[in-house]
mmCIF file of the C-alpha atoms, coordinates in Angstrom:
data_MODEL
# 
_entry.id   MODEL 
# 
loop_
_atom_site.group_PDB 
_atom_site.id 
_atom_site.type_symbol 
_atom_site.label_atom_id 
_atom_site.label_alt_id 
_atom_site.label_comp_id 
_atom_site.label_asym_id 
_atom_site.label_entity_id 
_atom_site.label_seq_id 
_atom_site.pdbx_PDB_ins_code 
_atom_site.Cartn_x 
_atom_site.Cartn_y 
_atom_site.Cartn_z 
_atom_site.occupancy 
_atom_site.B_iso_or_equiv 
_atom_site.pdbx_formal_charge 
_atom_site.auth_seq_id 
_atom_site.auth_comp_id 
_atom_site.auth_asym_id 
_atom_site.auth_atom_id 
_atom_site.pdbx_PDB_model_num 
ATOM 1   C CA . UNK A 1 1   ? -23.758 19.894  31.515 1.00 0.00 ? 1   UNK A CA 1 
ATOM 2   C CA . UNK A 1 2   ? -21.806 23.466  31.818 1.00 0.00 ? 2   UNK A CA 1 
ATOM 3   C CA . UNK A 1 3   ? -20.403 23.961  35.176 1.00 0.00 ? 3   UNK A CA 1 
ATOM 4   C CA . UNK A 1 4   ? -17.254 25.937  36.701 1.00 0.00 ? 4   UNK A CA 1 
ATOM 5   C CA . UNK A 1 5   ? -15.936 22.637  38.240 1.00 0.00 ? 5   UNK A CA 1 
ATOM 6   C CA . UNK A 1 6   ? -15.634 21.111  35.052 1.00 0.00 ? 6   UNK A CA 1 
ATOM 7   C CA . UNK A 1 7   ? -12.981 23.869  34.214 1.00 0.00 ? 7   UNK A CA 1 
ATOM 8   C CA . UNK A 1 8   ? -10.619 21.921  36.360 1.00 0.00 ? 8   UNK A CA 1 
ATOM 9   C CA . UNK A 1 9   ? -11.289 18.602  34.850 1.00 0.00 ? 9   UNK A CA 1 
ATOM 10  C CA . UNK A 1 10  ? -10.649 20.428  31.441 1.00 0.00 ? 10  UNK A CA 1 
ATOM 11  C CA . UNK A 1 11  ? -7.210  21.819  32.752 1.00 0.00 ? 11  UNK A CA 1 
ATOM 12  C CA . UNK A 1 12  ? -6.173  18.235  34.069 1.00 0.00 ? 12  UNK A CA 1 
ATOM 13  C CA . UNK A 1 13  ? -7.153  16.519  30.867 1.00 0.00 ? 13  UNK A CA 1 
ATOM 14  C CA . UNK A 1 14  ? -5.151  19.308  28.779 1.00 0.00 ? 14  UNK A CA 1 
ATOM 15  C CA . UNK A 1 15  ? -2.132  18.602  30.935 1.00 0.00 ? 15  UNK A CA 1 
ATOM 16  C CA . UNK A 1 16  ? -2.223  14.746  30.771 1.00 0.00 ? 16  UNK A CA 1 
ATOM 17  C CA . UNK A 1 17  ? -2.941  15.260  26.975 1.00 0.00 ? 17  UNK A CA 1 
ATOM 18  C CA . UNK A 1 18  ? 0.174   17.260  26.666 1.00 0.00 ? 18  UNK A CA 1 
ATOM 19  C CA . UNK A 1 19  ? 2.200   14.829  28.658 1.00 0.00 ? 19  UNK A CA 1 
ATOM 20  C CA . UNK A 1 20  ? 1.099   11.726  26.562 1.00 0.00 ? 20  UNK A CA 1 
ATOM 21  C CA . UNK A 1 21  ? 1.813   13.829  23.523 1.00 0.00 ? 21  UNK A CA 1 
ATOM 22  C CA . UNK A 1 22  ? 5.302   14.740  24.799 1.00 0.00 ? 22  UNK A CA 1 
ATOM 23  C CA . UNK A 1 23  ? 5.910   11.290  25.496 1.00 0.00 ? 23  UNK A CA 1 
ATOM 24  C CA . UNK A 1 24  ? 5.045   9.898   22.173 1.00 0.00 ? 24  UNK A CA 1 
ATOM 25  C CA . UNK A 1 25  ? 7.045   12.459  20.529 1.00 0.00 ? 25  UNK A CA 1 
ATOM 26  C CA . UNK A 1 26  ? 10.082  11.555  22.484 1.00 0.00 ? 26  UNK A CA 1 
ATOM 27  C CA . UNK A 1 27  ? 9.490   7.813   21.598 1.00 0.00 ? 27  UNK A CA 1 
ATOM 28  C CA . UNK A 1 28  ? 9.401   8.797   18.012 1.00 0.00 ? 28  UNK A CA 1 
ATOM 29  C CA . UNK A 1 29  ? 12.750  10.769  18.287 1.00 0.00 ? 29  UNK A CA 1 
ATOM 30  C CA . UNK A 1 30  ? 14.223  8.038   20.029 1.00 0.00 ? 30  UNK A CA 1 
ATOM 31  C CA . UNK A 1 31  ? 12.926  5.121   17.731 1.00 0.00 ? 31  UNK A CA 1 
ATOM 32  C CA . UNK A 1 32  ? 12.303  7.088   14.457 1.00 0.00 ? 32  UNK A CA 1 
ATOM 33  C CA . UNK A 1 33  ? 8.664   5.149   14.152 1.00 0.00 ? 33  UNK A CA 1 
ATOM 34  C CA . UNK A 1 34  ? 6.407   7.769   12.168 1.00 0.00 ? 34  UNK A CA 1 
ATOM 35  C CA . UNK A 1 35  ? 3.258   6.167   13.963 1.00 0.00 ? 35  UNK A CA 1 
ATOM 36  C CA . UNK A 1 36  ? 4.409   7.710   16.967 1.00 0.00 ? 36  UNK A CA 1 
ATOM 37  C CA . UNK A 1 37  ? 4.742   11.192  15.633 1.00 0.00 ? 37  UNK A CA 1 
ATOM 38  C CA . UNK A 1 38  ? 1.011   10.871  14.482 1.00 0.00 ? 38  UNK A CA 1 
ATOM 39  C CA . UNK A 1 39  ? -0.228  9.595   17.728 1.00 0.00 ? 39  UNK A CA 1 
ATOM 40  C CA . UNK A 1 40  ? 1.721   12.338  19.377 1.00 0.00 ? 40  UNK A CA 1 
ATOM 41  C CA . UNK A 1 41  ? -0.100  15.030  17.111 1.00 0.00 ? 41  UNK A CA 1 
ATOM 42  C CA . UNK A 1 42  ? -3.356  13.164  18.113 1.00 0.00 ? 42  UNK A CA 1 
ATOM 43  C CA . UNK A 1 43  ? -3.025  13.740  21.567 1.00 0.00 ? 43  UNK A CA 1 
ATOM 44  C CA . UNK A 1 44  ? -1.989  17.380  20.866 1.00 0.00 ? 44  UNK A CA 1 
ATOM 45  C CA . UNK A 1 45  ? -5.192  17.788  18.903 1.00 0.00 ? 45  UNK A CA 1 
ATOM 46  C CA . UNK A 1 46  ? -7.067  16.435  21.967 1.00 0.00 ? 46  UNK A CA 1 
ATOM 47  C CA . UNK A 1 47  ? -5.107  19.138  24.275 1.00 0.00 ? 47  UNK A CA 1 
ATOM 48  C CA . UNK A 1 48  ? -6.173  21.711  22.013 1.00 0.00 ? 48  UNK A CA 1 
ATOM 49  C CA . UNK A 1 49  ? -9.958  20.435  22.042 1.00 0.00 ? 49  UNK A CA 1 
ATOM 50  C CA . UNK A 1 50  ? -9.639  20.503  25.987 1.00 0.00 ? 50  UNK A CA 1 
ATOM 51  C CA . UNK A 1 51  ? -8.047  23.786  25.871 1.00 0.00 ? 51  UNK A CA 1 
ATOM 52  C CA . UNK A 1 52  ? -10.807 25.098  24.049 1.00 0.00 ? 52  UNK A CA 1 
ATOM 53  C CA . UNK A 1 53  ? -13.051 23.641  26.275 1.00 0.00 ? 53  UNK A CA 1 
ATOM 54  C CA . UNK A 1 54  ? -12.323 25.571  29.203 1.00 0.00 ? 54  UNK A CA 1 
ATOM 55  C CA . UNK A 1 55  ? -12.950 28.722  27.410 1.00 0.00 ? 55  UNK A CA 1 
ATOM 56  C CA . UNK A 1 56  ? -16.301 26.838  25.804 1.00 0.00 ? 56  UNK A CA 1 
ATOM 57  C CA . UNK A 1 57  ? -17.448 26.135  29.328 1.00 0.00 ? 57  UNK A CA 1 
ATOM 58  C CA . UNK A 1 58  ? -17.276 29.610  30.574 1.00 0.00 ? 58  UNK A CA 1 
ATOM 59  C CA . UNK A 1 59  ? -18.818 30.923  27.283 1.00 0.00 ? 59  UNK A CA 1 
ATOM 60  C CA . UNK A 1 60  ? -21.667 28.191  27.876 1.00 0.00 ? 60  UNK A CA 1 
ATOM 61  C CA . UNK A 1 61  ? -22.696 29.927  31.022 1.00 0.00 ? 61  UNK A CA 1 
ATOM 62  C CA . UNK A 1 62  ? -22.223 33.497  29.934 1.00 0.00 ? 62  UNK A CA 1 
ATOM 63  C CA . UNK A 1 63  ? -23.334 33.581  26.141 1.00 0.00 ? 63  UNK A CA 1 
ATOM 64  C CA . UNK A 1 64  ? -25.967 32.542  23.897 1.00 0.00 ? 64  UNK A CA 1 
ATOM 65  C CA . UNK A 1 65  ? -25.376 29.488  21.441 1.00 0.00 ? 65  UNK A CA 1 
ATOM 66  C CA . UNK A 1 66  ? -25.510 31.558  18.622 1.00 0.00 ? 66  UNK A CA 1 
ATOM 67  C CA . UNK A 1 67  ? -22.815 33.799  19.916 1.00 0.00 ? 67  UNK A CA 1 
ATOM 68  C CA . UNK A 1 68  ? -19.957 34.261  17.221 1.00 0.00 ? 68  UNK A CA 1 
ATOM 69  C CA . UNK A 1 69  ? -17.520 33.652  20.266 1.00 0.00 ? 69  UNK A CA 1 
ATOM 70  C CA . UNK A 1 70  ? -19.129 30.480  21.167 1.00 0.00 ? 70  UNK A CA 1 
ATOM 71  C CA . UNK A 1 71  ? -19.716 29.300  17.698 1.00 0.00 ? 71  UNK A CA 1 
ATOM 72  C CA . UNK A 1 72  ? -16.109 29.867  16.816 1.00 0.00 ? 72  UNK A CA 1 
ATOM 73  C CA . UNK A 1 73  ? -14.854 28.330  19.841 1.00 0.00 ? 73  UNK A CA 1 
ATOM 74  C CA . UNK A 1 74  ? -16.854 24.911  19.104 1.00 0.00 ? 74  UNK A CA 1 
ATOM 75  C CA . UNK A 1 75  ? -15.700 25.249  15.406 1.00 0.00 ? 75  UNK A CA 1 
ATOM 76  C CA . UNK A 1 76  ? -12.111 24.952  16.925 1.00 0.00 ? 76  UNK A CA 1 
ATOM 77  C CA . UNK A 1 77  ? -13.043 22.400  19.264 1.00 0.00 ? 77  UNK A CA 1 
ATOM 78  C CA . UNK A 1 78  ? -14.556 19.940  16.855 1.00 0.00 ? 78  UNK A CA 1 
ATOM 79  C CA . UNK A 1 79  ? -11.850 20.410  14.247 1.00 0.00 ? 79  UNK A CA 1 
ATOM 80  C CA . UNK A 1 80  ? -9.541  19.376  16.835 1.00 0.00 ? 80  UNK A CA 1 
ATOM 81  C CA . UNK A 1 81  ? -11.265 16.405  17.709 1.00 0.00 ? 81  UNK A CA 1 
ATOM 82  C CA . UNK A 1 82  ? -11.601 15.487  14.129 1.00 0.00 ? 82  UNK A CA 1 
ATOM 83  C CA . UNK A 1 83  ? -7.878  16.037  13.627 1.00 0.00 ? 83  UNK A CA 1 
ATOM 84  C CA . UNK A 1 84  ? -7.321  13.829  16.813 1.00 0.00 ? 84  UNK A CA 1 
ATOM 85  C CA . UNK A 1 85  ? -9.282  11.086  15.039 1.00 0.00 ? 85  UNK A CA 1 
ATOM 86  C CA . UNK A 1 86  ? -7.492  11.399  11.747 1.00 0.00 ? 86  UNK A CA 1 
ATOM 87  C CA . UNK A 1 87  ? -4.042  11.575  13.202 1.00 0.00 ? 87  UNK A CA 1 
ATOM 88  C CA . UNK A 1 88  ? -4.686  8.378   15.402 1.00 0.00 ? 88  UNK A CA 1 
ATOM 89  C CA . UNK A 1 89  ? -5.799  6.257   12.333 1.00 0.00 ? 89  UNK A CA 1 
ATOM 90  C CA . UNK A 1 90  ? -3.103  7.599   10.353 1.00 0.00 ? 90  UNK A CA 1 
ATOM 91  C CA . UNK A 1 91  ? -0.667  6.345   12.973 1.00 0.00 ? 91  UNK A CA 1 
ATOM 92  C CA . UNK A 1 92  ? -2.213  3.114   13.220 1.00 0.00 ? 92  UNK A CA 1 
ATOM 93  C CA . UNK A 1 93  ? -2.213  2.760   9.273  1.00 0.00 ? 93  UNK A CA 1 
ATOM 94  C CA . UNK A 1 94  ? 1.479   3.427   9.322  1.00 0.00 ? 94  UNK A CA 1 
ATOM 95  C CA . UNK A 1 95  ? 2.024   0.920   12.006 1.00 0.00 ? 95  UNK A CA 1 
ATOM 96  C CA . UNK A 1 96  ? 0.175   -1.573  10.351 1.00 0.00 ? 96  UNK A CA 1 
ATOM 97  C CA . UNK A 1 97  ? 1.060   -1.287  6.588  1.00 0.00 ? 97  UNK A CA 1 
ATOM 98  C CA . UNK A 1 98  ? 4.479   0.082   7.192  1.00 0.00 ? 98  UNK A CA 1 
ATOM 99  C CA . UNK A 1 99  ? 3.987   3.172   4.901  1.00 0.00 ? 99  UNK A CA 1 
ATOM 100 C CA . UNK A 1 100 ? 2.712   6.539   5.179  1.00 0.00 ? 100 UNK A CA 1 
ATOM 101 C CA . UNK A 1 101 ? -0.842  7.498   4.035  1.00 0.00 ? 101 UNK A CA 1 
ATOM 102 C CA . UNK A 1 102 ? -0.489  8.923   0.311  1.00 0.00 ? 102 UNK A CA 1 
ATOM 103 C CA . UNK A 1 103 ? -0.139  12.600  0.608  1.00 0.00 ? 103 UNK A CA 1 
ATOM 104 C CA . UNK A 1 104 ? -3.069  13.482  -1.518 1.00 0.00 ? 104 UNK A CA 1 
ATOM 105 C CA . UNK A 1 105 ? -5.319  11.454  0.763  1.00 0.00 ? 105 UNK A CA 1 
ATOM 106 C CA . UNK A 1 106 ? -3.564  13.022  3.987  1.00 0.00 ? 106 UNK A CA 1 
ATOM 107 C CA . UNK A 1 107 ? -4.247  16.546  2.452  1.00 0.00 ? 107 UNK A CA 1 
ATOM 108 C CA . UNK A 1 108 ? -7.954  15.654  1.762  1.00 0.00 ? 108 UNK A CA 1 
ATOM 109 C CA . UNK A 1 109 ? -8.708  14.318  5.113  1.00 0.00 ? 109 UNK A CA 1 
ATOM 110 C CA . UNK A 1 110 ? -7.185  17.221  6.699  1.00 0.00 ? 110 UNK A CA 1 
ATOM 111 C CA . UNK A 1 111 ? -9.021  19.500  4.743  1.00 0.00 ? 111 UNK A CA 1 
ATOM 112 C CA . UNK A 1 112 ? -12.276 17.795  5.480  1.00 0.00 ? 112 UNK A CA 1 
ATOM 113 C CA . UNK A 1 113 ? -11.522 17.654  9.171  1.00 0.00 ? 113 UNK A CA 1 
ATOM 114 C CA . UNK A 1 114 ? -11.032 21.394  8.986  1.00 0.00 ? 114 UNK A CA 1 
ATOM 115 C CA . UNK A 1 115 ? -14.266 21.957  7.035  1.00 0.00 ? 115 UNK A CA 1 
ATOM 116 C CA . UNK A 1 116 ? -16.621 19.612  8.885  1.00 0.00 ? 116 UNK A CA 1 
ATOM 117 C CA . UNK A 1 117 ? -15.861 21.082  12.327 1.00 0.00 ? 117 UNK A CA 1 
ATOM 118 C CA . UNK A 1 118 ? -16.850 24.588  11.705 1.00 0.00 ? 118 UNK A CA 1 
ATOM 119 C CA . UNK A 1 119 ? -19.832 23.225  9.659  1.00 0.00 ? 119 UNK A CA 1 
ATOM 120 C CA . UNK A 1 120 ? -21.093 21.090  12.529 1.00 0.00 ? 120 UNK A CA 1 
ATOM 121 C CA . UNK A 1 121 ? -20.539 24.159  14.801 1.00 0.00 ? 121 UNK A CA 1 
ATOM 122 C CA . UNK A 1 122 ? -22.571 26.268  12.751 1.00 0.00 ? 122 UNK A CA 1 
ATOM 123 C CA . UNK A 1 123 ? -25.370 23.686  12.224 1.00 0.00 ? 123 UNK A CA 1 
ATOM 124 C CA . UNK A 1 124 ? -25.800 22.923  15.891 1.00 0.00 ? 124 UNK A CA 1 
ATOM 125 C CA . UNK A 1 125 ? -26.070 26.513  17.154 1.00 0.00 ? 125 UNK A CA 1 
ATOM 126 C CA . UNK A 1 126 ? -29.829 26.549  16.661 1.00 0.00 ? 126 UNK A CA 1 
ATOM 127 C CA . UNK A 1 127 ? -30.439 23.039  18.167 1.00 0.00 ? 127 UNK A CA 1 
ATOM 128 C CA . UNK A 1 128 ? -31.828 22.746  21.698 1.00 0.00 ? 128 UNK A CA 1 
ATOM 129 C CA . UNK A 1 129 ? -29.297 22.061  24.329 1.00 0.00 ? 129 UNK A CA 1 
ATOM 130 C CA . UNK A 1 130 ? -29.618 18.374  24.246 1.00 0.00 ? 130 UNK A CA 1 
ATOM 131 C CA . UNK A 1 131 ? -29.241 17.700  20.605 1.00 0.00 ? 131 UNK A CA 1 
ATOM 132 C CA . UNK A 1 132 ? -26.289 20.540  20.473 1.00 0.00 ? 132 UNK A CA 1 
ATOM 133 C CA . UNK A 1 133 ? -24.096 18.508  23.231 1.00 0.00 ? 133 UNK A CA 1 
ATOM 134 C CA . UNK A 1 134 ? -25.083 15.526  21.421 1.00 0.00 ? 134 UNK A CA 1 
ATOM 135 C CA . UNK A 1 135 ? -23.697 16.871  17.911 1.00 0.00 ? 135 UNK A CA 1 
ATOM 136 C CA . UNK A 1 136 ? -20.675 18.499  19.653 1.00 0.00 ? 136 UNK A CA 1 
ATOM 137 C CA . UNK A 1 137 ? -19.678 16.122  22.414 1.00 0.00 ? 137 UNK A CA 1 
ATOM 138 C CA . UNK A 1 138 ? -21.249 12.870  21.891 1.00 0.00 ? 138 UNK A CA 1 
ATOM 139 C CA . UNK A 1 139 ? -20.281 12.707  18.385 1.00 0.00 ? 139 UNK A CA 1 
ATOM 140 C CA . UNK A 1 140 ? -16.857 13.065  19.031 1.00 0.00 ? 140 UNK A CA 1 
ATOM 141 C CA . UNK A 1 141 ? -16.966 10.535  21.760 1.00 0.00 ? 141 UNK A CA 1 
ATOM 142 C CA . UNK A 1 142 ? -18.804 8.002   19.245 1.00 0.00 ? 142 UNK A CA 1 
ATOM 143 C CA . UNK A 1 143 ? -16.267 8.497   16.477 1.00 0.00 ? 143 UNK A CA 1 
ATOM 144 C CA . UNK A 1 144 ? -13.316 8.280   18.653 1.00 0.00 ? 144 UNK A CA 1 
ATOM 145 C CA . UNK A 1 145 ? -14.609 5.387   20.503 1.00 0.00 ? 145 UNK A CA 1 
ATOM 146 C CA . UNK A 1 146 ? -15.016 3.431   17.260 1.00 0.00 ? 146 UNK A CA 1 
ATOM 147 C CA . UNK A 1 147 ? -11.584 4.941   16.041 1.00 0.00 ? 147 UNK A CA 1 
ATOM 148 C CA . UNK A 1 148 ? -9.707  3.405   18.716 1.00 0.00 ? 148 UNK A CA 1 
ATOM 149 C CA . UNK A 1 149 ? -11.696 0.146   19.000 1.00 0.00 ? 149 UNK A CA 1 
ATOM 150 C CA . UNK A 1 150 ? -11.174 -0.321  15.378 1.00 0.00 ? 150 UNK A CA 1 
ATOM 151 C CA . UNK A 1 151 ? -7.692  0.451   15.562 1.00 0.00 ? 151 UNK A CA 1 
ATOM 152 C CA . UNK A 1 152 ? -6.919  -2.054  18.492 1.00 0.00 ? 152 UNK A CA 1 
ATOM 153 C CA . UNK A 1 153 ? -8.898  -4.548  16.266 1.00 0.00 ? 153 UNK A CA 1 
ATOM 154 C CA . UNK A 1 154 ? -7.045  -4.004  13.208 1.00 0.00 ? 154 UNK A CA 1 
ATOM 155 C CA . UNK A 1 155 ? -3.738  -4.321  15.041 1.00 0.00 ? 155 UNK A CA 1 
ATOM 156 C CA . UNK A 1 156 ? -4.998  -7.846  16.202 1.00 0.00 ? 156 UNK A CA 1 
ATOM 157 C CA . UNK A 1 157 ? -6.263  -8.890  13.144 1.00 0.00 ? 157 UNK A CA 1 
ATOM 158 C CA . UNK A 1 158 ? -2.870  -8.331  11.778 1.00 0.00 ? 158 UNK A CA 1 
ATOM 159 C CA . UNK A 1 159 ? -1.042  -10.488 14.174 1.00 0.00 ? 159 UNK A CA 1 
ATOM 160 C CA . UNK A 1 160 ? -0.409  -7.628  16.661 1.00 0.00 ? 160 UNK A CA 1 
ATOM 161 C CA . UNK A 1 161 ? -1.086  -9.821  19.722 1.00 0.00 ? 161 UNK A CA 1 
ATOM 162 C CA . UNK A 1 162 ? 1.287   -12.426 18.786 1.00 0.00 ? 162 UNK A CA 1 
ATOM 163 C CA . UNK A 1 163 ? 4.489   -9.960  18.393 1.00 0.00 ? 163 UNK A CA 1 
ATOM 164 C CA . UNK A 1 164 ? 6.105   -8.053  20.906 1.00 0.00 ? 164 UNK A CA 1 
ATOM 165 C CA . UNK A 1 165 ? 4.761   -6.657  24.303 1.00 0.00 ? 165 UNK A CA 1 
ATOM 166 C CA . UNK A 1 166 ? 4.585   -3.026  23.010 1.00 0.00 ? 166 UNK A CA 1 
ATOM 167 C CA . UNK A 1 167 ? 1.641   -3.857  20.442 1.00 0.00 ? 167 UNK A CA 1 
ATOM 168 C CA . UNK A 1 168 ? -0.158  -5.704  23.373 1.00 0.00 ? 168 UNK A CA 1 
ATOM 169 C CA . UNK A 1 169 ? 0.143   -2.801  25.395 1.00 0.00 ? 169 UNK A CA 1 
ATOM 170 C CA . UNK A 1 170 ? -1.235  -0.613  22.443 1.00 0.00 ? 170 UNK A CA 1 
ATOM 171 C CA . UNK A 1 171 ? -4.005  -2.957  22.026 1.00 0.00 ? 171 UNK A CA 1 
ATOM 172 C CA . UNK A 1 172 ? -5.322  -2.903  25.611 1.00 0.00 ? 172 UNK A CA 1 
ATOM 173 C CA . UNK A 1 173 ? -4.811  0.813   25.790 1.00 0.00 ? 173 UNK A CA 1 
ATOM 174 C CA . UNK A 1 174 ? -6.707  1.371   22.619 1.00 0.00 ? 174 UNK A CA 1 
ATOM 175 C CA . UNK A 1 175 ? -9.539  -1.020  23.678 1.00 0.00 ? 175 UNK A CA 1 
ATOM 176 C CA . UNK A 1 176 ? -9.941  0.343   27.198 1.00 0.00 ? 176 UNK A CA 1 
ATOM 177 C CA . UNK A 1 177 ? -9.880  3.929   25.817 1.00 0.00 ? 177 UNK A CA 1 
ATOM 178 C CA . UNK A 1 178 ? -12.045 3.160   22.980 1.00 0.00 ? 178 UNK A CA 1 
ATOM 179 C CA . UNK A 1 179 ? -14.793 1.701   25.289 1.00 0.00 ? 179 UNK A CA 1 
ATOM 180 C CA . UNK A 1 180 ? -14.641 4.497   27.724 1.00 0.00 ? 180 UNK A CA 1 
ATOM 181 C CA . UNK A 1 181 ? -15.219 6.888   24.995 1.00 0.00 ? 181 UNK A CA 1 
ATOM 182 C CA . UNK A 1 182 ? -18.219 4.834   23.502 1.00 0.00 ? 182 UNK A CA 1 
ATOM 183 C CA . UNK A 1 183 ? -19.312 4.833   27.251 1.00 0.00 ? 183 UNK A CA 1 
ATOM 184 C CA . UNK A 1 184 ? -19.080 8.591   27.177 1.00 0.00 ? 184 UNK A CA 1 
ATOM 185 C CA . UNK A 1 185 ? -21.138 8.662   24.177 1.00 0.00 ? 185 UNK A CA 1 
ATOM 186 C CA . UNK A 1 186 ? -23.947 6.618   25.649 1.00 0.00 ? 186 UNK A CA 1 
ATOM 187 C CA . UNK A 1 187 ? -24.044 8.791   28.735 1.00 0.00 ? 187 UNK A CA 1 
ATOM 188 C CA . UNK A 1 188 ? -24.167 11.875  26.394 1.00 0.00 ? 188 UNK A CA 1 
# 
C-alpha cells in the first residue's frame, strides 16, 4: 500500500486540490455566495490531507506505526479529512437553506473534527496494517463518498435539477466524485 511512487500521486492531488480551492474562492469573491467559500475550504483541507500524505508515505516506509511522528501525521491527515467533509456539508447546507449553520453548531462540529482525527490515529496505531489502513484511509473514503452523494441527492430533492445549469453541474460532479470515493472504500 505504501510505495515511493505514491508520493508523485499525492503531489499531483495536492496541486489539483489547491487549484480547485483557488477557483472556488475566486467564485466566492466574484459572486459572494458563502457556500463557495466553504467548498474552497473543503478542497483546501483535502490539499492538507494530501500534503501530509506525502510525508506519511515516507514515514510508513521508514518508521513503525506507533512512532509519534507517524501518529501525529495521521492525526493531522484525519483531522483535515474530517474538516473536508464538514465544510463540504456546510456549503451544501447553505446552498439549500440559504442560511448559515448556526455558529454554536459550527463550533461543535469543528471541535469534533479536531478531536476525532487524533483519536482515530491513536486508536489505530496498534492495529495490524489492513485494519489500520481501513480506519485511516477507507473510513475517509466511505464518509466522503456518502457526504458527496448525500449532498447531490439533497440538492436534487430541493429542486436543484430544474434550476440553473450550475446546480446540475454541481449535482453531477458531486455524484461522480462521491461514487469514486465509495469505490475507493470498496477497494481499500
